[in-house]
Structure formats: structure tokens, C-alpha cells
PDB file of C-alpha atoms in Angstrom:
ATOM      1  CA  UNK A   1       2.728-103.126-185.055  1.00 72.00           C
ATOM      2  CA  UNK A   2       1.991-106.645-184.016  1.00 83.00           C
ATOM      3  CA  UNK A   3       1.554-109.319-187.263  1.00 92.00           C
ATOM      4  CA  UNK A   4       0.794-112.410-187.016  1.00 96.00           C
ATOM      5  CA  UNK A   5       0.895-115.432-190.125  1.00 97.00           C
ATOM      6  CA  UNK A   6      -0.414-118.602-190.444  1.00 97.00           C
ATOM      7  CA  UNK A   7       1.003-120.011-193.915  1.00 94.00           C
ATOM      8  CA  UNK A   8      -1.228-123.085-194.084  1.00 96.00           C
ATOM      9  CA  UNK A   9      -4.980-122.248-195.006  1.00 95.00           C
ATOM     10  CA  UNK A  10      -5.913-126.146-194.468  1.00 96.00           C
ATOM     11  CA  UNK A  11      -4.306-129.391-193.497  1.00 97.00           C
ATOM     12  CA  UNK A  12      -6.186-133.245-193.754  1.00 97.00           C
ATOM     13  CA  UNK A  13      -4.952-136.042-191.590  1.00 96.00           C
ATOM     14  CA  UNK A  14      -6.122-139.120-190.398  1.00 97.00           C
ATOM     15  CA  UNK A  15      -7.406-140.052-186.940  1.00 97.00           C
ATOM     16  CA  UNK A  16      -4.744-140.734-184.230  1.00 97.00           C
ATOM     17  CA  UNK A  17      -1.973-139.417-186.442  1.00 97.00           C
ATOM     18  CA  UNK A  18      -0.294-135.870-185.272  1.00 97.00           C
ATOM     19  CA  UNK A  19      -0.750-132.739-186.793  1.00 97.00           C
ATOM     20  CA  UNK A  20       1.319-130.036-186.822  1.00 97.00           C
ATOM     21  CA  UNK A  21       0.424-126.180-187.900  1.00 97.00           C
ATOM     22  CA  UNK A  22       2.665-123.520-188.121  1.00 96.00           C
ATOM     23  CA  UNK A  23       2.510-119.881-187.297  1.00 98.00           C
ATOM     24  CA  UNK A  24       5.139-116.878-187.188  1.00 98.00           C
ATOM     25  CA  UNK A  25       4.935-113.284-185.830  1.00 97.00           C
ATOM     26  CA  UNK A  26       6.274-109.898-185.744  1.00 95.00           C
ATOM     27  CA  UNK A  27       6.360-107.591-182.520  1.00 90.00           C
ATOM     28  CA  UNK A  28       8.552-105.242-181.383  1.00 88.00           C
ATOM     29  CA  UNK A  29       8.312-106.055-177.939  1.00 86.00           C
ATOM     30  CA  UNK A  30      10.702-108.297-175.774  1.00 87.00           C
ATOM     31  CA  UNK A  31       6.943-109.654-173.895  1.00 87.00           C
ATOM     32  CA  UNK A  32       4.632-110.767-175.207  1.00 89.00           C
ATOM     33  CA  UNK A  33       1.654-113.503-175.006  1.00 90.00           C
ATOM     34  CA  UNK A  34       0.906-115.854-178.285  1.00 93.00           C
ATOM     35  CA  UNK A  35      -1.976-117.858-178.034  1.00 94.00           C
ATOM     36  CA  UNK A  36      -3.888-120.699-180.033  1.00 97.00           C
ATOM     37  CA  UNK A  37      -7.574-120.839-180.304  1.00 96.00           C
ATOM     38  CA  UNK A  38     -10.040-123.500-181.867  1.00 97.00           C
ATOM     39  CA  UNK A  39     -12.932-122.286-183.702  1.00 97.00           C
ATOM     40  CA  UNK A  40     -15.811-125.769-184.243  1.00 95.00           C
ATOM     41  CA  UNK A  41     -18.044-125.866-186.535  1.00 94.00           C
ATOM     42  CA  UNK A  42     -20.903-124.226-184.697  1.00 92.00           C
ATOM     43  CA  UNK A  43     -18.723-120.747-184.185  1.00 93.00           C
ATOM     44  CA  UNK A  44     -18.018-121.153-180.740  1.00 94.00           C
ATOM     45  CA  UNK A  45     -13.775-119.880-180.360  1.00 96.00           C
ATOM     46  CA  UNK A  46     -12.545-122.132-177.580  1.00 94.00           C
ATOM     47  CA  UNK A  47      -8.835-121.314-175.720  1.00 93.00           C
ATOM     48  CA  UNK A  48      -6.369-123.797-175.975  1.00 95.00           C
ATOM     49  CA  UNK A  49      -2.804-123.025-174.953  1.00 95.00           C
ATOM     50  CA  UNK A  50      -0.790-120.071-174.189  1.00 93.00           C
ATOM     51  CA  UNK A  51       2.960-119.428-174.065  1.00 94.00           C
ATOM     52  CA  UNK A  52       4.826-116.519-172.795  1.00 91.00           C
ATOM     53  CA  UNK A  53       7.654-115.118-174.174  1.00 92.00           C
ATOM     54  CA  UNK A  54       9.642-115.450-171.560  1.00 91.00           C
ATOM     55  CA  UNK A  55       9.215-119.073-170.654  1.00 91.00           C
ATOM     56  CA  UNK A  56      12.014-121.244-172.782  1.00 91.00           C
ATOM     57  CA  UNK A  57       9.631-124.678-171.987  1.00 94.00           C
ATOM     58  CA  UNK A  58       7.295-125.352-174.223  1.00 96.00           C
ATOM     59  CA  UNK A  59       3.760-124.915-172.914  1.00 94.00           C
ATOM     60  CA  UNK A  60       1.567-128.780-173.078  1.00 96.00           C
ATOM     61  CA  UNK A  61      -2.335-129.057-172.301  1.00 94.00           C
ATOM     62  CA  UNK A  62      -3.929-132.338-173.089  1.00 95.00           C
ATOM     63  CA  UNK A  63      -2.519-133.456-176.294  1.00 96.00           C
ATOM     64  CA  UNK A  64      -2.038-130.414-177.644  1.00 97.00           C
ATOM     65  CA  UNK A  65       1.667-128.521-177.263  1.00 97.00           C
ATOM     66  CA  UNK A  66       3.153-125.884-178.765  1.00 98.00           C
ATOM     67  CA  UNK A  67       6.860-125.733-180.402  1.00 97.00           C
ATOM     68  CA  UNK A  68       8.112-122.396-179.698  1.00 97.00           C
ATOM     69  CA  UNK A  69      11.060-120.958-181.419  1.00 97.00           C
ATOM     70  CA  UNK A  70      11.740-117.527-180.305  1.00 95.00           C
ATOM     71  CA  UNK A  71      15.102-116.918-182.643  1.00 95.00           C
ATOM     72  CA  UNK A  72      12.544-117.469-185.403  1.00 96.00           C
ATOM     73  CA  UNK A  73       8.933-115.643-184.141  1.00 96.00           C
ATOM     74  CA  UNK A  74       7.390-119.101-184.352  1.00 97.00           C
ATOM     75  CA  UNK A  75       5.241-120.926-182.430  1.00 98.00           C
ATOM     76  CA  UNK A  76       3.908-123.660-184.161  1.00 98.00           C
ATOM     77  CA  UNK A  77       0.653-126.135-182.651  1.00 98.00           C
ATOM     78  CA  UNK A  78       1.143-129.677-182.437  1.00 98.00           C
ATOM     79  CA  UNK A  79      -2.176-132.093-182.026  1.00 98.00           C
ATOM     80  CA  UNK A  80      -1.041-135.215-180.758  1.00 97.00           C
ATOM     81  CA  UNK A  81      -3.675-138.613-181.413  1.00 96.00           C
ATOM     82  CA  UNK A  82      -6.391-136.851-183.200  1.00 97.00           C
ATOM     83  CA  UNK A  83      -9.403-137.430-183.028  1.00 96.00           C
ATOM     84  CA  UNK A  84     -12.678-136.517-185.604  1.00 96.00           C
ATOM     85  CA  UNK A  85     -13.585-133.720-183.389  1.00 96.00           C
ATOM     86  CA  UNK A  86      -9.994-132.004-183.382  1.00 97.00           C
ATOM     87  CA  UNK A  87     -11.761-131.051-186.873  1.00 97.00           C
ATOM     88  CA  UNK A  88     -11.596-127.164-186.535  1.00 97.00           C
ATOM     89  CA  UNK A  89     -10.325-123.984-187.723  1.00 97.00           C
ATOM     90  CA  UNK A  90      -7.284-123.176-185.525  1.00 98.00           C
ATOM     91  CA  UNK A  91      -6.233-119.604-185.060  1.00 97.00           C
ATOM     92  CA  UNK A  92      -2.771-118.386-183.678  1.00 97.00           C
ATOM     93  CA  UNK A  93      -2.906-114.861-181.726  1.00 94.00           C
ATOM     94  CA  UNK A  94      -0.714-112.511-179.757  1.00 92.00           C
ATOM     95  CA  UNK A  95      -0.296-109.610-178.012  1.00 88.00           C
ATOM     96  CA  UNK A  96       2.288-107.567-176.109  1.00 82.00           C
ATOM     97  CA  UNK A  97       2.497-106.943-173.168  1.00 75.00           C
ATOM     98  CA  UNK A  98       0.194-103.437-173.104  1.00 66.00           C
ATOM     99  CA  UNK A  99      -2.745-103.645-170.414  1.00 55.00           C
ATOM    100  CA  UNK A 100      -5.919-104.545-171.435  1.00 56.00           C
ATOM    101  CA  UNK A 101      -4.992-104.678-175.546  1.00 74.00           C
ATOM    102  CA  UNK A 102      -6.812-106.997-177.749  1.00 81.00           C
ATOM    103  CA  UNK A 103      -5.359-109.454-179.302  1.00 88.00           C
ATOM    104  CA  UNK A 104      -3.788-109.668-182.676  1.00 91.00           C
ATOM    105  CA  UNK A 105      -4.991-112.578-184.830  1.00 94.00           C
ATOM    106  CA  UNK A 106      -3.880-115.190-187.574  1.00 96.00           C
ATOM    107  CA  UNK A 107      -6.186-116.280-190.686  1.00 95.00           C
ATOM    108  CA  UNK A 108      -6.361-119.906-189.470  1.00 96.00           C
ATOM    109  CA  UNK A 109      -5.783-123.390-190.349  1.00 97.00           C
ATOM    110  CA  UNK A 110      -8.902-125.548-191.322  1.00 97.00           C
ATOM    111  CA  UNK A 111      -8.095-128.880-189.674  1.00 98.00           C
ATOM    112  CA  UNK A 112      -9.950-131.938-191.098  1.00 97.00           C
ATOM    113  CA  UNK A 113      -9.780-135.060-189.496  1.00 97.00           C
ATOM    114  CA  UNK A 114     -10.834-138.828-191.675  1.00 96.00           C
ATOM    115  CA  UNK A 115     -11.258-141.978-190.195  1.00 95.00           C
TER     116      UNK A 115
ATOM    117  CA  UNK B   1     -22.617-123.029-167.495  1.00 58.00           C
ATOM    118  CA  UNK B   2     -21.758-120.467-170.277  1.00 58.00           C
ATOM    119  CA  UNK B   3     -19.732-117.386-168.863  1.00 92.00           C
ATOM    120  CA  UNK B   4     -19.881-115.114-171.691  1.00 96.00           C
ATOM    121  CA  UNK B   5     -23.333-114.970-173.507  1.00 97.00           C
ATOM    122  CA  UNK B   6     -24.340-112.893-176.246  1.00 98.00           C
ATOM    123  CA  UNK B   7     -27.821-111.914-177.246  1.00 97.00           C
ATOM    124  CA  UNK B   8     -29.018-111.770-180.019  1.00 97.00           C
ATOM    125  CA  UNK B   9     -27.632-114.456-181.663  1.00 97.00           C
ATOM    126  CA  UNK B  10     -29.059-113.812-185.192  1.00 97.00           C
ATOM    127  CA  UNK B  11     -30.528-109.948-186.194  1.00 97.00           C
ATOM    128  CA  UNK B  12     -31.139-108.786-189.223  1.00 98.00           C
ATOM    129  CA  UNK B  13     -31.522-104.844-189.375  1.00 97.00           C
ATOM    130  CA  UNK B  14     -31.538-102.282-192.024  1.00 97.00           C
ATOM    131  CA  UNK B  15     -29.380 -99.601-193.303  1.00 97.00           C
ATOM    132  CA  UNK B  16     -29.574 -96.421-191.364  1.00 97.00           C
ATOM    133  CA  UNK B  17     -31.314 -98.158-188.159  1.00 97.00           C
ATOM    134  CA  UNK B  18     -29.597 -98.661-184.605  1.00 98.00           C
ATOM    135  CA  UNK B  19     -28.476-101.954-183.521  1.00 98.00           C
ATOM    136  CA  UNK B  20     -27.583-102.955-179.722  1.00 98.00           C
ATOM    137  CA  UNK B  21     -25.438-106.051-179.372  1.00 98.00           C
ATOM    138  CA  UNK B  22     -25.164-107.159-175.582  1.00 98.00           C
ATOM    139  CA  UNK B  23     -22.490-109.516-174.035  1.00 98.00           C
ATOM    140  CA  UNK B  24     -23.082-110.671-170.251  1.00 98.00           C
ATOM    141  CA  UNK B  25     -20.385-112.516-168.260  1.00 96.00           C
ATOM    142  CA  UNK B  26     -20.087-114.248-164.851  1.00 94.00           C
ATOM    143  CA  UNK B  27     -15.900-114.836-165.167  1.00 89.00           C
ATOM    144  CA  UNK B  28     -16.127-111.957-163.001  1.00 88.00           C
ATOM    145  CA  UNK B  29     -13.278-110.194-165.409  1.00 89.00           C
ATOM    146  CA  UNK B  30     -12.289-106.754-165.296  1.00 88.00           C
ATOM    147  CA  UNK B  31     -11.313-106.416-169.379  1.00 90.00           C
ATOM    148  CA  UNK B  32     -14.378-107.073-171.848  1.00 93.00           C
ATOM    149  CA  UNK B  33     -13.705-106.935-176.028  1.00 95.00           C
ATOM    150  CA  UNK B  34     -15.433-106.803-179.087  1.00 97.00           C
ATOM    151  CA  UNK B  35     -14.331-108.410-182.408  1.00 97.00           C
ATOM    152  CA  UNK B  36     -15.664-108.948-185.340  1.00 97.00           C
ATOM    153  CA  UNK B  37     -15.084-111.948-187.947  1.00 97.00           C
ATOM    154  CA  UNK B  38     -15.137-111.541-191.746  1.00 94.00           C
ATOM    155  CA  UNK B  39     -13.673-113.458-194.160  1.00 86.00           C
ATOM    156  CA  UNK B  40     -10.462-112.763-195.214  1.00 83.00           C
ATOM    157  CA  UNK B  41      -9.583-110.340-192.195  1.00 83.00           C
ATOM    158  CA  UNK B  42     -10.066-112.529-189.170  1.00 86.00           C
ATOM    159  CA  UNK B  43     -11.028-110.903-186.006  1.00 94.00           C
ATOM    160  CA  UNK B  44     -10.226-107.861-185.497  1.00 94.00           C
ATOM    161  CA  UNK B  45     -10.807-105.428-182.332  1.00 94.00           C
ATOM    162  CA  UNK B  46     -13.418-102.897-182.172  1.00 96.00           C
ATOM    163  CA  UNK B  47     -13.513-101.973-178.639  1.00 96.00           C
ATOM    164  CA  UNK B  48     -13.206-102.666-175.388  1.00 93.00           C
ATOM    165  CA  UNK B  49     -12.857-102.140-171.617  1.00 93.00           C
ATOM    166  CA  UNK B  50     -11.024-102.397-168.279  1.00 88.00           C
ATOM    167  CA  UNK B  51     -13.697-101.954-165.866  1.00 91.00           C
ATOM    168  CA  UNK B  52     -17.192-100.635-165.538  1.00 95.00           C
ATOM    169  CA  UNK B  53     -18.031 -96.959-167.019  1.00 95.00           C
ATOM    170  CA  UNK B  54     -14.683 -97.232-169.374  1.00 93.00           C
ATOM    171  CA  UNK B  55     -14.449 -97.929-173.611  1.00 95.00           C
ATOM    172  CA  UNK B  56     -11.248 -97.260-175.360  1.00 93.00           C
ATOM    173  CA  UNK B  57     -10.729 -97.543-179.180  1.00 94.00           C
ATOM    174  CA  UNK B  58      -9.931-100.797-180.781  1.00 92.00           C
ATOM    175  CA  UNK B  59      -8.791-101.260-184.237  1.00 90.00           C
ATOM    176  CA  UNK B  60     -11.631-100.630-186.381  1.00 94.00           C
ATOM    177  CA  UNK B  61     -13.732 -98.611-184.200  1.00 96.00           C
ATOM    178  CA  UNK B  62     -15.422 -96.393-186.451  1.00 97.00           C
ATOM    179  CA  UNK B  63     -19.349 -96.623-187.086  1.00 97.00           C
ATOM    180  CA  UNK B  64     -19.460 -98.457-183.306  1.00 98.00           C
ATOM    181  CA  UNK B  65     -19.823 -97.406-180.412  1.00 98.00           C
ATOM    182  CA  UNK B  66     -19.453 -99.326-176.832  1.00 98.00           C
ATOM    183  CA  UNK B  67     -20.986 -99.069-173.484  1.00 98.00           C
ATOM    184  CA  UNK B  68     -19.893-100.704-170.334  1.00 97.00           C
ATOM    185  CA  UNK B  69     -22.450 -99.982-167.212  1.00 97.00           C
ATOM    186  CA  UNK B  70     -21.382-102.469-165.316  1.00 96.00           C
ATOM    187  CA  UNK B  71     -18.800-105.128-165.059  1.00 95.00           C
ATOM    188  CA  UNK B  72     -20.852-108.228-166.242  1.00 96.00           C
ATOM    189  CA  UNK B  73     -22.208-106.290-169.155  1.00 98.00           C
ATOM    190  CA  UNK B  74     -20.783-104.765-172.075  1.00 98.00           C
ATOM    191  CA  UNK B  75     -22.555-103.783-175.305  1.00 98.00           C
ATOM    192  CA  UNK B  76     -21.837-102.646-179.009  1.00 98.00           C
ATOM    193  CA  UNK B  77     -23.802 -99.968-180.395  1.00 98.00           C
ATOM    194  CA  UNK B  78     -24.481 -99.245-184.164  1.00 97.00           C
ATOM    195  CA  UNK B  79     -25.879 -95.974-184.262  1.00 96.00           C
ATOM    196  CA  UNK B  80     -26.373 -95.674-188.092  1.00 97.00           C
ATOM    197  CA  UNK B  81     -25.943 -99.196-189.676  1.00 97.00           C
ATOM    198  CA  UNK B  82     -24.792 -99.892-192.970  1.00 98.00           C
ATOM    199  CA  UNK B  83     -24.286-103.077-195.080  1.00 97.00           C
ATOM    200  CA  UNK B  84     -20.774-103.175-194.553  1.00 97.00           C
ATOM    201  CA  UNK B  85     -20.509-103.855-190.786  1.00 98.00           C
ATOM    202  CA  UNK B  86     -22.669-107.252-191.747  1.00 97.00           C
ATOM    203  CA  UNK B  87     -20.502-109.641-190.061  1.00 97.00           C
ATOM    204  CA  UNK B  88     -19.964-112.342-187.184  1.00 97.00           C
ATOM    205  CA  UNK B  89     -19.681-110.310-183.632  1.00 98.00           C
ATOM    206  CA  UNK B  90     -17.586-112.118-181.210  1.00 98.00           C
ATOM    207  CA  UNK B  91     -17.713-110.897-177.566  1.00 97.00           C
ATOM    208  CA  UNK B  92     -14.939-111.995-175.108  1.00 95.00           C
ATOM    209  CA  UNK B  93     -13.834-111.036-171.395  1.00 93.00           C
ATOM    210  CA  UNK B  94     -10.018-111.845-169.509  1.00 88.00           C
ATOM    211  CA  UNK B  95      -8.831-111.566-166.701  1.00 79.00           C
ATOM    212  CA  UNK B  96      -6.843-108.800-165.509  1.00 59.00           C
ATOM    213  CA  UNK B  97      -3.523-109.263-165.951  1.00 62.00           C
ATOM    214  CA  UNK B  98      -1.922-106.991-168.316  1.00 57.00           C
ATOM    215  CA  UNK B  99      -0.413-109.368-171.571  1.00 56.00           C
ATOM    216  CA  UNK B 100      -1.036-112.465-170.135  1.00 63.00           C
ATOM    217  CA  UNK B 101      -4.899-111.881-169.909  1.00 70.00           C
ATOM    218  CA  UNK B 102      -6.379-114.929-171.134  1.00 82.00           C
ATOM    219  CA  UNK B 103      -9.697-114.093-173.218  1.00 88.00           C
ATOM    220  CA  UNK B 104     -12.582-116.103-173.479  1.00 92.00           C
ATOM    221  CA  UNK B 105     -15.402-116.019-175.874  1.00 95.00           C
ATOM    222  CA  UNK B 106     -18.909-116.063-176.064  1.00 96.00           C
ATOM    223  CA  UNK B 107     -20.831-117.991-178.974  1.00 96.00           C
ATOM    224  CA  UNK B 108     -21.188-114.760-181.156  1.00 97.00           C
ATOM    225  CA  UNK B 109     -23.554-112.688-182.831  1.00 97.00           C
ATOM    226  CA  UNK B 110     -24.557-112.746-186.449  1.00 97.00           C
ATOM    227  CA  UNK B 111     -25.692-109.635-187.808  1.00 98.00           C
ATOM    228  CA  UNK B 112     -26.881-108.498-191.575  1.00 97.00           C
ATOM    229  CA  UNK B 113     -27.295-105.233-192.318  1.00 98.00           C
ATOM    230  CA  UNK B 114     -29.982-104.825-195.554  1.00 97.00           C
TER     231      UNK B 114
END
């Protein structure tokens, strides 16, 4: 069964700094899909970044980026020049490669983000 | 423009009585899910769909039911509600493309169950 871990239940930085947020997982699949979501204040989930297993790059959108290190079951989220409204909970996910399956969630991180 | 929407965004309902949650979309995805949020657990999969006229079983399907008429619409169904299934409903559609479907999410649903 899929698993997925996110360590760090909150993490406080200051604006235009990076911030980095871990997250490991367990499948027994050789494919699979992790993804990281953003959850604002209001609710609303918002996709950020995907990386497939089978990709040894790193996947980059924006200034976010991911740090993926297979050997380990980690892909980690790096936010690079925060700003205040980078202030979210951030949620790791994954699933393998099975049609149409949901997708297998972490806890989060609660990001906050000071002047 | 939103693509997923959800309606209604707030009910409150009591124990025993049926509640209808509906999710619209104009991604124009085949594959449609329902999650909800709770504290503690995350989100979690109750069910969801390839196409029009198909469910299948999520996770934590029992007490739900799901109904997919058509392929912008799919809707959660409590038949007998009970406190426990209070929670944040999340609805979310992807494209078709086996593991690396990409799901997107409407704004949710909060529902409590007296």
C-alpha cells in the first residue's frame, strides 16, 4: 500500500528567504507520480509541481522545485524568494501508476511567511 | 473561470437525512474524485470515476454513495447521514492519463451533520 510522510507539521521563515519541506514515501511500484499541492487559507487546494518516477531531472515551476531522491523515497519542496502569500499548508501526494486511482496524501506542512 | 465547482458550499443536515453534494467541471476530464478532509487524516478517497455512468470504490467508501450521469457532473450521495461523516468535501477531476493524471480541485464543500 502506498504511504506517504511529511515529518514537519510547520515551518516559519522570513520573506525572500528559501524554504525547504521534506516528504518521504513508500510504494511498491517501480512508477509512480508524487505530487505537491498548496492548500490557502480560504480552502481552495491549488497544484503545484509534479515529478515522475522515471524522470532523474528534477521537476522546476516558478520558484518552486522539487529535490527528488529516489534511492531514498524522497521528494522534498523547495520555495525559492518567498513571498507573504507562499503562506499555506503544503501537502505532498502520490500515486502509482494504476488508471484512474486517487491519490495518496501527506498531513502537510503549515508554511508561515513574516516580513 | 473556475473549472471544478461545488455546490453547496456550506449545508448543515441532520442525522438520518439524505444529503446530495454536486461537483460540475468544464476541464472536460474523463476521471472525477471525491475526498474528504478531517483533521488528523488528510484527504482521503471516497469515490470516483472514469467516465460517465461509472463509480468505483475509493478508500473509505462506506455510508456514500456516487453518481456520475454525465461527464461534467459527478455527485456524492449520503443516503442516511450521521455525525461522523461531518467534514470538508473536496471534489477534483484529471485528465486521463493513467498515473500521471494531474487532479484539480474545486473550492470544497463543508458539511455538518447534527
Amino acid at each position: 500500500a502506498q504511504k506517504v510522510t511529511q515529518t514537519q507539521t510547520s515551518i516559519s521563515v522570513v520573506e525572500k528567504t528559501t524554504v525547504t519541506m521534506d516528504c518521504v514515501y513508500e510504494t511498491r511500484d517501480s512508477s509512480y507520480f508524487l505530487f505537491w499541492y498548496k492548500q490557502t487559507a480560504s480552502g481552495e487546494i491549488v497544484f503545484l509541481i509534479r515529478q515522475d518516477s522515471y524522470k532523474k531531472e528534477n521537476a522546476t515551476v516558478g520558484h518552486y522545485s522539487l529535490n527528488f531522491q529516489k534511492p531514498k523515497s524522497s521528494i522534498g519542496l523547495i520555495i525559492t524568494a518567498t513571498q507573504i502569500e507562499d503562506s499555506a499548508v503544503y501537502f505532498c501526494a502520490m500515486r502509482e501508476d494504476n488508471y484512474a486511482q486517487g491519490l495518496t496524501f501527506g498531513l502537510g506542512t503549515r508554511v508561515s511567511v513574516f516580513p | 473561470e473556475a473549472a471544478v465547482t461545488q455546490s453547496p458550499r456550506n449545508k448543515v443536515a441532520v442525522t438520518g437525512g439524505k444529503v446530495t453534494l454536486s461537483c460540475n467541471q468544464t476541464n472536460n476530464h474523463n476521471n472525477m474524485y471525491w475526498y474528504r478532509q478531517d483533521t488528523g487524516h488528510g484527504l482521503r478517497l471516497i469515490h470516483y470515476s472514469y467516465g460517465a455512468g461509472s463509480t468505483e470504490k475509493g478508500d473509505i467508501p462506506d455510508g456514500y454513495k456516487a453518481s456520475r450521469p454525465s461527464q461534467e457532473n459527478f455527485s456524492l450521495i449520503l443516503e442516511l447521514a450521521t455525525p461522523s461523516q461531518t467534514s470538508v468535501y473536496f471534489c477534483a477531476s484529471g485528465e486521463a492519463w493513467g498515473g500521471r493524471d494531474t487532479q484539480y480541485f474545486g473550492p470544497g464543500t463543508r458539511l455538518l451533520v447534527l
